[in-house]
mmCIF file of C-alpha atoms and ligand atoms in Angstrom:
data_model
loop_
_atom_site.group_PDB
_atom_site.id
_atom_site.type_symbol
_atom_site.label_atom_id
_atom_site.label_comp_id
_atom_site.label_asym_id
_atom_site.label_seq_id
_atom_site.Cartn_x
_atom_site.Cartn_y
_atom_site.Cartn_z
ATOM 1 C CA MET A 24 3.704 11.605 1.431
ATOM 2 C CA ALA A 25 1.530 8.541 1.360
ATOM 3 C CA GLU A 26 1.739 7.481 5.083
ATOM 4 C CA GLY A 27 -0.893 6.349 7.733
ATOM 5 C CA ASP A 28 -1.974 9.563 8.134
ATOM 6 C CA SER A 29 -2.851 10.659 4.382
ATOM 7 C CA ILE A 30 -4.302 7.042 3.633
ATOM 8 C CA ARG A 31 -6.893 7.606 6.518
ATOM 9 C CA ARG A 32 -7.944 11.057 5.133
ATOM 10 C CA LEU A 33 -7.976 9.702 1.783
ATOM 11 C CA ALA A 34 -10.208 6.791 2.972
ATOM 12 C CA GLY A 35 -12.141 9.425 4.662
ATOM 13 C CA ARG A 36 -12.998 11.056 1.268
ATOM 14 C CA LEU A 37 -13.427 8.053 -0.556
ATOM 15 C CA GLN A 38 -16.385 6.900 1.795
ATOM 16 C CA HIS A 39 -17.564 10.412 1.886
ATOM 17 C CA THR A 40 -18.128 10.763 -1.735
ATOM 18 C CA TYR A 41 -18.995 7.066 -2.991
ATOM 19 C CA ALA A 42 -20.080 4.721 0.004
ATOM 20 C CA GLY A 43 -23.433 3.337 -0.572
ATOM 21 C CA LEU A 44 -23.442 4.168 -4.377
ATOM 22 C CA PRO A 45 -23.544 1.495 -7.381
ATOM 23 C CA VAL A 46 -21.406 0.837 -9.758
ATOM 24 C CA LEU A 47 -22.523 1.502 -13.341
ATOM 25 C CA ALA A 48 -19.688 0.212 -15.213
ATOM 26 C CA SER A 49 -16.018 -1.092 -14.323
ATOM 27 C CA GLU A 50 -12.652 -2.733 -14.694
ATOM 28 C CA TYR A 51 -10.270 -4.465 -12.945
ATOM 29 C CA ARG A 52 -7.885 -6.901 -14.239
ATOM 30 C CA ARG A 53 -4.372 -8.488 -12.683
ATOM 31 C CA GLY A 54 -2.056 -9.229 -15.096
ATOM 32 C CA GLY A 55 -3.065 -11.883 -17.735
ATOM 33 C CA ASP A 56 -6.192 -13.171 -15.165
ATOM 34 C CA LEU A 57 -9.871 -12.341 -16.578
ATOM 35 C CA PRO A 58 -11.287 -9.197 -15.395
ATOM 36 C CA VAL A 59 -13.144 -9.079 -12.173
ATOM 37 C CA ARG A 60 -16.479 -7.495 -12.646
ATOM 38 C CA PHE A 61 -17.670 -4.884 -10.028
ATOM 39 C CA THR A 62 -20.667 -3.918 -12.139
ATOM 40 C CA GLY A 63 -24.151 -3.882 -10.039
ATOM 41 C CA ASP A 64 -22.144 -4.087 -6.712
ATOM 42 C CA ALA A 65 -22.047 -1.227 -4.356
ATOM 43 C CA LEU A 66 -19.150 0.323 -2.607
ATOM 44 C CA THR A 67 -19.798 -0.029 1.278
ATOM 45 C CA GLU A 68 -17.029 1.198 3.032
ATOM 46 C CA VAL A 69 -13.464 2.693 2.801
ATOM 47 C CA ALA A 70 -11.305 1.936 5.646
ATOM 48 C CA ALA A 71 -7.761 2.474 6.183
ATOM 49 C CA VAL A 72 -5.057 0.010 8.151
ATOM 50 C CA GLY A 73 -1.799 1.500 8.290
ATOM 51 C CA LYS A 74 -0.972 2.518 4.860
ATOM 52 C CA HIS A 75 -3.151 -0.144 3.201
ATOM 53 C CA LEU A 76 -6.679 0.991 1.858
ATOM 54 C CA LEU A 77 -9.412 -1.601 1.781
ATOM 55 C CA MET A 78 -12.594 -0.826 -0.365
ATOM 56 C CA ARG A 79 -15.643 -3.251 0.823
ATOM 57 C CA PHE A 80 -18.501 -4.004 -1.946
ATOM 58 C CA ALA A 81 -21.628 -5.149 -0.843
ATOM 59 C CA GLY A 82 -21.337 -8.459 -2.408
ATOM 60 C CA GLY A 83 -18.715 -9.729 0.098
ATOM 61 C CA ARG A 84 -15.345 -8.706 -1.876
ATOM 62 C CA THR A 85 -12.497 -5.987 -0.772
ATOM 63 C CA LEU A 86 -10.044 -4.280 -3.125
ATOM 64 C CA HIS A 87 -6.818 -3.947 -1.475
ATOM 65 C CA SER A 88 -4.514 -1.146 -2.624
ATOM 66 C CA HIS A 89 -1.160 0.358 -1.467
ATOM 67 C CA LEU A 90 0.089 3.420 -2.947
ATOM 68 C CA ARG A 91 3.852 2.854 -2.197
ATOM 69 C CA MET A 92 5.491 5.992 -3.876
ATOM 70 C CA GLN A 93 3.755 6.148 -6.913
ATOM 71 C CA GLY A 94 0.135 4.855 -6.420
ATOM 72 C CA SER A 95 -2.595 7.230 -6.373
ATOM 73 C CA TRP A 96 -6.304 7.160 -6.824
ATOM 74 C CA ARG A 97 -8.173 9.735 -8.663
ATOM 75 C CA THR A 98 -11.532 11.005 -9.333
ATOM 76 C CA HIS A 99 -12.389 12.045 -13.036
ATOM 77 C CA ARG A 100 -15.484 13.686 -14.687
ATOM 78 C CA PRO A 101 -18.554 11.375 -14.967
ATOM 79 C CA GLY A 102 -18.116 9.003 -18.213
ATOM 80 C CA TRP A 103 -14.499 9.298 -18.194
ATOM 81 C CA ARG A 104 -12.599 6.258 -19.475
ATOM 82 C CA PRO A 105 -8.872 5.435 -19.567
ATOM 83 C CA ARG A 106 -6.826 5.828 -22.844
ATOM 84 C CA PRO A 107 -4.385 2.775 -23.420
ATOM 85 C CA PRO A 108 -1.035 4.152 -22.104
ATOM 86 C CA ALA A 109 1.174 5.568 -24.857
ATOM 87 C CA SER A 110 4.560 3.752 -25.383
ATOM 88 C CA GLY A 111 7.014 4.932 -22.849
ATOM 89 C CA ARG A 112 4.429 6.373 -20.597
ATOM 90 C CA ARG A 113 4.526 4.645 -16.889
ATOM 91 C CA ASP A 114 0.793 5.899 -15.991
ATOM 92 C CA VAL A 115 -1.156 2.826 -16.112
ATOM 93 C CA VAL A 116 -5.016 2.638 -14.651
ATOM 94 C CA GLY A 117 -5.121 -0.652 -12.903
ATOM 95 C CA ALA A 118 -8.982 -0.208 -12.091
ATOM 96 C CA TRP A 119 -11.545 2.362 -12.559
ATOM 97 C CA PHE A 120 -15.361 2.474 -11.212
ATOM 98 C CA ASP A 121 -18.034 4.634 -12.686
ATOM 99 C CA PHE A 122 -20.314 6.232 -9.686
ATOM 100 C CA GLY A 123 -22.451 8.155 -12.542
ATOM 101 C CA THR A 124 -23.058 11.687 -11.778
ATOM 102 C CA ALA A 125 -20.360 11.100 -8.976
ATOM 103 C CA GLY A 126 -17.510 10.692 -11.139
ATOM 104 C CA VAL A 127 -15.069 7.785 -12.110
ATOM 105 C CA LEU A 128 -12.767 6.608 -9.687
ATOM 106 C CA ALA A 129 -9.553 4.874 -10.832
ATOM 107 C CA ALA A 130 -6.217 3.499 -9.507
ATOM 108 C CA HIS A 131 -3.387 5.337 -11.440
ATOM 109 C CA ASP A 132 0.047 3.001 -11.557
ATOM 110 C CA MET A 133 -1.131 1.298 -8.555
ATOM 111 C CA PRO A 134 1.859 -0.942 -7.391
ATOM 112 C CA VAL A 135 -0.785 -3.261 -5.096
ATOM 113 C CA LEU A 136 -4.339 -3.989 -5.912
ATOM 114 C CA ASP A 137 -5.815 -6.994 -5.144
ATOM 115 C CA VAL A 138 -9.404 -8.554 -4.716
ATOM 116 C CA VAL A 139 -9.906 -10.762 -1.882
ATOM 117 C CA PRO A 140 -13.108 -11.812 0.031
ATOM 118 C CA THR A 141 -14.100 -9.493 2.689
ATOM 119 C CA SER A 142 -13.953 -12.481 5.141
ATOM 120 C CA ARG A 143 -10.212 -13.204 3.858
ATOM 121 C CA GLU A 144 -8.946 -9.380 4.589
ATOM 122 C CA HIS A 145 -6.344 -10.879 7.272
ATOM 123 C CA ASP A 146 -4.531 -12.364 4.142
ATOM 124 C CA VAL A 147 -3.366 -8.770 3.150
ATOM 125 C CA ILE A 148 -2.756 -7.202 6.282
ATOM 126 C CA GLY A 149 -2.712 -9.974 8.975
ATOM 127 C CA HIS A 150 0.842 -9.069 9.039
ATOM 128 C CA LEU A 151 0.493 -5.538 10.344
ATOM 129 C CA GLY A 152 1.603 -4.499 13.570
ATOM 130 C CA PRO A 153 -1.025 -2.371 15.824
ATOM 131 C CA ASP A 154 -1.970 1.107 13.662
ATOM 132 C CA ILE A 155 -0.741 4.109 15.292
ATOM 133 C CA LEU A 156 -3.739 5.972 14.250
ATOM 134 C CA ALA A 157 -6.359 3.498 14.975
ATOM 135 C CA ALA A 158 -9.007 3.766 17.601
ATOM 136 C CA ASP A 159 -7.053 0.644 19.351
ATOM 137 C CA TRP A 160 -4.127 2.189 19.597
ATOM 138 C CA PRO A 161 -3.862 2.976 23.115
ATOM 139 C CA GLY A 162 -4.889 -0.777 24.079
ATOM 140 C CA ARG A 163 -2.035 -2.067 21.819
ATOM 141 C CA PHE A 164 0.429 0.395 22.672
ATOM 142 C CA PRO A 165 2.102 -2.255 24.611
ATOM 143 C CA GLU A 166 2.307 -4.569 22.168
ATOM 144 C CA ALA A 167 3.748 -2.142 19.710
ATOM 145 C CA VAL A 168 6.298 -0.800 22.213
ATOM 146 C CA ALA A 169 7.380 -4.663 22.758
ATOM 147 C CA ASN A 170 8.082 -5.387 19.141
ATOM 148 C CA VAL A 171 10.538 -1.860 18.965
ATOM 149 C CA ARG A 172 12.185 -3.157 21.458
ATOM 150 C CA ALA A 173 12.491 -6.838 20.331
ATOM 151 C CA ALA A 174 14.037 -5.265 17.334
ATOM 152 C CA ALA A 175 17.280 -4.641 19.838
ATOM 153 C CA GLY A 176 20.238 -4.784 17.696
ATOM 154 C CA LEU A 177 18.429 -2.828 15.053
ATOM 155 C CA PRO A 178 18.637 0.609 13.820
ATOM 156 C CA ILE A 179 15.592 2.412 15.711
ATOM 157 C CA ARG A 180 14.632 4.097 12.121
ATOM 158 C CA ALA A 181 14.360 0.910 10.785
ATOM 159 C CA ALA A 182 12.233 -0.491 13.641
ATOM 160 C CA LEU A 183 9.904 2.054 13.479
ATOM 161 C CA MET A 184 9.312 1.632 9.714
ATOM 162 C CA ASP A 185 8.893 -2.074 9.831
ATOM 163 C CA GLN A 186 5.207 -2.271 10.002
ATOM 164 C CA ARG A 187 4.917 -5.722 11.593
ATOM 165 C CA ASN A 188 6.038 -3.809 14.487
ATOM 166 C CA LEU A 189 3.471 -1.051 14.091
ATOM 167 C CA CYS A 190 1.996 -0.047 11.060
ATOM 168 C CA GLY A 191 1.481 3.674 9.458
ATOM 169 C CA ILE A 192 4.462 5.422 9.902
ATOM 170 C CA GLY A 193 6.216 6.853 6.871
ATOM 171 C CA ASN A 194 9.616 7.992 6.273
ATOM 172 C CA LEU A 195 8.407 11.395 7.116
ATOM 173 C CA TRP A 196 7.177 10.991 10.378
ATOM 174 C CA ALA A 197 10.036 8.427 11.121
ATOM 175 C CA VAL A 198 12.486 10.740 10.269
ATOM 176 C CA GLU A 199 11.204 13.875 12.299
ATOM 177 C CA SER A 200 9.725 12.781 15.231
ATOM 178 C CA LEU A 201 13.579 11.107 16.012
ATOM 179 C CA PHE A 202 14.671 14.602 15.212
ATOM 180 C CA ILE A 203 11.983 16.044 18.155
ATOM 181 C CA GLY A 204 13.116 13.009 20.352
ATOM 182 C CA GLY A 205 16.816 13.758 20.130
ATOM 183 C CA ILE A 206 17.532 10.307 18.927
ATOM 184 C CA PHE A 207 20.267 9.490 16.350
ATOM 185 C CA PRO A 208 18.479 7.385 13.513
ATOM 186 C CA TYR A 209 21.005 4.477 13.789
ATOM 187 C CA GLU A 210 20.711 4.258 17.527
ATOM 188 C CA ARG A 211 20.151 0.263 18.205
ATOM 189 C CA SER A 212 16.869 -0.360 19.181
ATOM 190 C CA ALA A 213 17.703 -1.319 22.458
ATOM 191 C CA ARG A 214 19.271 1.806 23.566
ATOM 192 C CA VAL A 215 15.684 4.165 22.593
ATOM 193 C CA ASP A 216 13.136 4.633 25.108
ATOM 194 C CA ALA A 217 10.395 3.288 22.555
ATOM 195 C CA ALA A 218 7.390 3.978 24.898
ATOM 196 C CA LYS A 219 8.433 7.643 24.594
ATOM 197 C CA LEU A 220 9.572 7.689 20.947
ATOM 198 C CA LEU A 221 6.208 5.972 20.006
ATOM 199 C CA ASP A 222 4.058 8.398 22.191
ATOM 200 C CA LEU A 223 5.527 11.253 20.826
ATOM 201 C CA THR A 224 5.258 9.607 17.205
ATOM 202 C CA HIS A 225 1.511 9.188 18.045
ATOM 203 C CA ARG A 226 0.796 12.478 19.424
ATOM 204 C CA MET A 227 2.676 14.285 16.227
ATOM 205 C CA MET A 228 0.369 12.168 13.218
ATOM 206 C CA VAL A 229 -2.852 12.503 15.160
ATOM 207 C CA LEU A 230 -2.355 16.626 15.362
ATOM 208 C CA GLY A 231 -1.158 16.203 11.727
ATOM 209 C CA LEU A 232 -4.242 14.174 10.709
ATOM 210 C CA ARG A 233 -6.315 16.570 12.539
ATOM 211 C CA ASN A 234 -4.800 19.727 11.007
ATOM 212 C CA GLY A 235 -4.818 18.109 7.488
ATOM 213 C CA THR A 236 -0.868 18.849 7.379
ATOM 214 C CA GLN A 237 1.948 16.683 7.213
ATOM 215 C CA ALA A 238 3.903 20.300 8.657
ATOM 216 C CA THR A 239 6.048 19.078 11.930
ATOM 217 C CA THR A 240 7.626 22.521 12.481
ATOM 218 C CA GLY A 241 3.980 24.414 13.033
ATOM 219 C CA ASP A 242 4.762 26.533 10.052
ATOM 220 C CA LEU A 243 2.733 25.996 6.954
ATOM 221 C CA ARG A 244 4.883 28.547 5.039
ATOM 222 C CA ARG A 245 6.687 26.799 1.596
ATOM 223 C CA GLY A 246 10.120 25.272 2.348
ATOM 224 C CA ARG A 247 9.203 25.431 6.408
ATOM 225 C CA THR A 248 7.535 22.807 7.244
ATOM 226 C CA HIS A 249 10.093 20.309 8.352
ATOM 227 C CA TRP A 250 12.814 20.137 10.957
ATOM 228 C CA VAL A 251 15.082 17.763 8.643
ATOM 229 C CA TYR A 252 13.467 15.754 6.249
ATOM 230 C CA GLY A 253 14.569 16.953 2.750
ATOM 231 C CA ARG A 254 17.351 19.456 4.525
ATOM 232 C CA TYR A 255 20.496 18.347 3.565
ATOM 233 C CA ARG A 256 23.616 20.917 4.526
ATOM 234 C CA ARG A 257 20.733 23.334 4.975
ATOM 235 C CA PRO A 258 21.310 24.905 8.640
ATOM 236 C CA CYS A 259 19.619 22.792 11.682
ATOM 237 C CA ARG A 260 16.236 25.078 12.582
ATOM 238 C CA ARG A 261 17.631 24.545 16.378
ATOM 239 C CA CYS A 262 21.132 24.511 16.264
ATOM 240 C CA GLY A 263 22.606 25.817 13.124
ATOM 241 C CA THR A 264 24.458 22.454 12.387
ATOM 242 C CA PRO A 265 24.361 21.306 8.843
ATOM 243 C CA ILE A 266 21.724 18.481 8.493
ATOM 244 C CA ALA A 267 23.266 15.239 7.452
ATOM 245 C CA PHE A 268 22.006 12.672 5.434
ATOM 246 C CA ARG A 269 22.177 9.147 4.164
ATOM 247 C CA ALA A 270 20.662 7.484 1.049
ATOM 248 C CA ALA A 271 18.212 4.513 1.123
ATOM 249 C CA GLY A 272 20.140 1.048 1.547
ATOM 250 C CA PRO A 273 19.209 -2.236 0.347
ATOM 251 C CA GLY A 274 16.710 -3.170 3.165
ATOM 252 C CA PRO A 275 12.983 -3.017 2.647
ATOM 253 C CA TYR A 276 12.938 -0.222 5.855
ATOM 254 C CA ASP A 277 16.098 1.521 5.118
ATOM 255 C CA ARG A 278 14.833 4.744 3.601
ATOM 256 C CA GLU A 279 16.831 7.828 3.079
ATOM 257 C CA THR A 280 17.375 9.820 6.399
ATOM 258 C CA TRP A 281 18.227 13.222 7.290
ATOM 259 C CA TRP A 282 19.338 14.328 10.833
ATOM 260 C CA CYS A 283 21.100 16.937 12.788
ATOM 261 C CA PRO A 284 24.353 15.805 14.101
ATOM 262 C CA SER A 285 24.342 17.935 16.938
ATOM 263 C CA CYS A 286 20.677 17.475 18.182
ATOM 264 C CA GLN A 287 20.713 13.824 17.624
ATOM 265 C CA PRO A 288 24.194 12.521 18.480
ATOM 266 C CA PRO A 289 24.803 8.967 18.937
ATOM 267 C CA SER A 290 25.612 7.330 22.082
ATOM 268 C CA PRO A 291 29.449 7.949 22.695
ATOM 269 C CA ASP A 292 29.763 4.552 24.755
ATOM 270 C CA GLU A 293 28.435 1.677 22.035
ATOM 271 C CA PRO A 294 28.734 1.782 18.128
ATOM 272 C CA ALA A 295 25.625 2.547 16.503
ATOM 273 C CA ALA A 296 23.778 0.066 14.112
ATOM 274 C CA LEU A 297 24.819 1.210 11.102
ATOM 275 C CA PRO A 298 23.690 -0.851 8.303
HETATM 276 ZN ZN1 LIG B 328 20.502 20.613 15.468
#
């Protein structure tokens, strides 16, 4: 899943492979606009902010991308060029960069792909709250906690996913950390200890980043990597209760959710904030 930790790993890989190399040929085109030329420029740095990827070039431009559910950056053999997509095929190459013997880096099916002056990156990432995996997270932790608390009437699961509160958490980490915290996903944010939950999620994601895995159970065997994510009707690994599921709703942060009704009960005294 393209969440904060996987985007950070991707940024590290791209930085390691391509930073400092000149672009020998390239293509980037948005809609009907004239193509933007990167040929002759050099990639200097690749950074992750939340789930956003920033590729900075020596010429003072930044290519901003966001993978959402379908996008990918892929490396192709030296000399590769994209073929026009056959009718009906979804795979569209939005940009490619030829780095000579290091290969060709291409954006496939990328839903967000913009070029901004590096001095104006704020325009594309300025709305994001503190990044749960950034070095400045400890200093910005109180801000993130306050943001989640301010979403008092909303379900905690949506407050965790709203990247304006804090960024980098995707659906998988949200669902799994709520299970480990024993929190009903649709509990009102005001009734949740946000500091405890954010600290728990941060520690889980740092461990995942360090170990290069999104397994939350500590068990890397196929089918055993998660507590509740993707496990509808299967027995809870802790108590055996069948895992519950709720489909995604219309809200931008109302994604599909799994939880254990026994390990994550709603508060008995107040109705939950079901969307
Ligand atoms: Zn359970």
